[in-house]
Each structure stands twice: as structure tokens, then as C-alpha cells.
Amino acid sequence: AWIWVLSTLVEQRNWNPGHLALLVVPVFNVNVAVVILAWLLRGALAPRHRAPSPDAPPPELRAKLPPRLARARLIAVEAEDHYLRIHTEAGAALILMSLSSALAALKDHDGLQVHRSWWVARRAVEAARWRKGRGVLTLTGGIEAPVSERRAAAVRALDWA
């Protein structure tokens, strides 16, 4: 209808409804072509989603993280009250989840709970310092994770650092 109004005004024709019927097929064809072209361009120009790193957080944690962090390598999980601070190589984020739920999701990852409020990825450990039965692990990015006396023997047995 809009094309009929415009063409009638531009060409200074009479307001003939028969002219509207003649415009239906060409206007429909142009609209179909434009929609197909837009659909093809959207597919060609859409950003490609990168797959998560093999060392990325498990799906249960990834679902709660921003995409940039969800695809990055997991360094550690730190409990803070009812929240978890998820440390990755791309940064950290706070999510609402219990540590026990996170530990269940991390059971297949190469890491260990080193303190009642810390889980650490094995490949993220750069150094370990020990004093009076307790330890501190220095992780990728300068993060320091405490090692409790109770878990110190297990960490030392793994010889992570």
C-alpha cells in the first residue's frame, strides 16, 4: 500500500486501486530478495563462538560466568560466604553457588581441594611455601591459596611445586 501511495504521488496518477494490484508481485519479490540477503549477511558476519578451553570450568560453573571467563582456563575456586569467586586466566567473577556443588562439578578436573574454602587446578600451581605444617600455593596470576594442615600431606604427596 505504501508503494502504491508513493508511486501515485511521484508519477502524479489518479488513485486507481487497479494499480495497487499490479504492484503486489514485484514488491513481494523485492521483499523476499531483501530478507534472503539479510539472512545470508547475518550468518556471514555473525561472530563465531569459540569453544571453551579443555581446562575451562565445568558446565555447571560456566553457565553462571560471563562468556569471556567461561571459556578461559580455570585457576581456582574460592568460597566467600554463600558465594564462590571463580579465578580464571581471563579474570575472576563472583557467583552464587555452594562449594560442595562446585566440588561435585569439579570431580573430573585435575585439581584438589587444598583448604576448606579453596579448590586449585593442578596446572595453575607455580610455587609452594611451607611453614609449621601449613602452606601457601602461588598460582597463575599471582593468586595465593592457603593449604590447611589437614590437607597439607595430600598436597605435598602430589609434589605440585
PDB file of N, CA, C and O in Angstrom, residues 4-5 13 26 29 52 80 91 93-94 108 118 120 136 143 146 148:
ATOM      1  N   TRP A   4       2.216   1.890  -3.389  1.00  0.00           N
ATOM      2  CA  TRP A   4       1.136   2.398  -4.241  1.00  0.00           C
ATOM      3  C   TRP A   4       0.944   3.899  -4.006  1.00  0.00           C
ATOM      4  O   TRP A   4       0.857   4.670  -4.951  1.00  0.00           O
ATOM      5  N   VAL A   5       0.923   4.323  -2.731  1.00  0.00           N
ATOM      6  CA  VAL A   5       0.762   5.753  -2.409  1.00  0.00           C
ATOM      7  C   VAL A   5       1.943   6.542  -2.967  1.00  0.00           C
ATOM      8  O   VAL A   5       1.756   7.587  -3.610  1.00  0.00           O
ATOM      9  N   ARG A  13      -0.440  10.153 -10.717  1.00  0.00           N
ATOM     10  CA  ARG A  13      -1.511   9.375 -11.304  1.00  0.00           C
ATOM     11  C   ARG A  13      -2.793   9.579 -10.513  1.00  0.00           C
ATOM     12  O   ARG A  13      -2.783  10.111  -9.404  1.00  0.00           O
ATOM     13  N   PRO A  26       5.717  -7.534  -7.864  1.00  0.00           N
ATOM     14  CA  PRO A  26       7.101  -7.028  -7.831  1.00  0.00           C
ATOM     15  C   PRO A  26       7.555  -6.625  -6.426  1.00  0.00           C
ATOM     16  O   PRO A  26       8.705  -6.868  -6.049  1.00  0.00           O
ATOM     17  N   ASN A  29       8.413  -9.793  -4.493  1.00  0.00           N
ATOM     18  CA  ASN A  29       9.695 -10.353  -4.947  1.00  0.00           C
ATOM     19  C   ASN A  29      10.885  -9.591  -4.381  1.00  0.00           C
ATOM     20  O   ASN A  29      11.878 -10.184  -3.944  1.00  0.00           O
ATOM     21  N   PRO A  52      35.068 -23.636  24.507  1.00  0.00           N
ATOM     22  CA  PRO A  52      35.800 -23.422  25.755  1.00  0.00           C
ATOM     23  C   PRO A  52      37.102 -24.213  25.775  1.00  0.00           C
ATOM     24  O   PRO A  52      37.228 -25.254  25.136  1.00  0.00           O
ATOM     25  N   GLU A  80      33.468 -17.649  49.397  1.00  0.00           N
ATOM     26  CA  GLU A  80      33.300 -16.405  50.152  1.00  0.00           C
ATOM     27  C   GLU A  80      31.856 -16.358  50.619  1.00  0.00           C
ATOM     28  O   GLU A  80      30.963 -16.025  49.846  1.00  0.00           O
ATOM     29  N   GLY A  91      40.389 -13.509  34.305  1.00  0.00           N
ATOM     30  CA  GLY A  91      39.869 -12.688  35.392  1.00  0.00           C
ATOM     31  C   GLY A  91      39.079 -13.532  36.374  1.00  0.00           C
ATOM     32  O   GLY A  91      39.116 -14.758  36.330  1.00  0.00           O
ATOM     33  N   ALA A  93      35.271 -13.857  38.831  1.00  0.00           N
ATOM     34  CA  ALA A  93      33.879 -13.434  38.989  1.00  0.00           C
ATOM     35  C   ALA A  93      33.302 -14.128  40.210  1.00  0.00           C
ATOM     36  O   ALA A  93      33.722 -15.229  40.589  1.00  0.00           O
ATOM     37  N   LEU A  94      32.324 -13.470  40.812  1.00  0.00           N
ATOM     38  CA  LEU A  94      31.631 -13.996  41.973  1.00  0.00           C
ATOM     39  C   LEU A  94      30.304 -14.597  41.515  1.00  0.00           C
ATOM     40  O   LEU A  94      29.549 -13.939  40.796  1.00  0.00           O
ATOM     41  N   ASP A 108      35.943 -34.324  37.977  1.00  0.00           N
ATOM     42  CA  ASP A 108      36.715 -34.865  36.860  1.00  0.00           C
ATOM     43  C   ASP A 108      37.852 -33.945  36.419  1.00  0.00           C
ATOM     44  O   ASP A 108      38.595 -34.288  35.506  1.00  0.00           O
ATOM     45  N   TRP A 118      38.979 -23.524  49.456  1.00  0.00           N
ATOM     46  CA  TRP A 118      39.723 -23.388  48.199  1.00  0.00           C
ATOM     47  C   TRP A 118      39.821 -24.712  47.456  1.00  0.00           C
ATOM     48  O   TRP A 118      40.134 -25.748  48.047  1.00  0.00           O
ATOM     49  N   VAL A 120      41.972 -25.857  43.874  1.00  0.00           N
ATOM     50  CA  VAL A 120      43.019 -25.333  42.995  1.00  0.00           C
ATOM     51  C   VAL A 120      43.260 -26.298  41.829  1.00  0.00           C
ATOM     52  O   VAL A 120      43.339 -27.515  42.032  1.00  0.00           O
ATOM     53  N   VAL A 136      51.216 -22.250  51.522  1.00  0.00           N
ATOM     54  CA  VAL A 136      50.592 -21.276  50.630  1.00  0.00           C
ATOM     55  C   VAL A 136      51.035 -21.627  49.222  1.00  0.00           C
ATOM     56  O   VAL A 136      52.233 -21.769  48.959  1.00  0.00           O
ATOM     57  N   ILE A 143      47.926 -15.222  42.343  1.00  0.00           N
ATOM     58  CA  ILE A 143      46.935 -15.567  43.359  1.00  0.00           C
ATOM     59  C   ILE A 143      47.583 -16.502  44.372  1.00  0.00           C
ATOM     60  O   ILE A 143      48.346 -17.400  44.004  1.00  0.00           O
ATOM     61  N   PRO A 146      45.701 -20.671  50.404  1.00  0.00           N
ATOM     62  CA  PRO A 146      46.214 -21.333  51.601  1.00  0.00           C
ATOM     63  C   PRO A 146      46.047 -22.852  51.515  1.00  0.00           C
ATOM     64  O   PRO A 146      45.139 -23.347  50.861  1.00  0.00           O
ATOM     65  N   SER A 148      45.620 -25.948  54.169  1.00  0.00           N
ATOM     66  CA  SER A 148      45.383 -26.231  55.578  1.00  0.00           C
ATOM     67  C   SER A 148      46.288 -27.360  56.053  1.00  0.00           C
ATOM     68  O   SER A 148      46.786 -28.165  55.255  1.00  0.00           O
TER      69      SER A 148
END
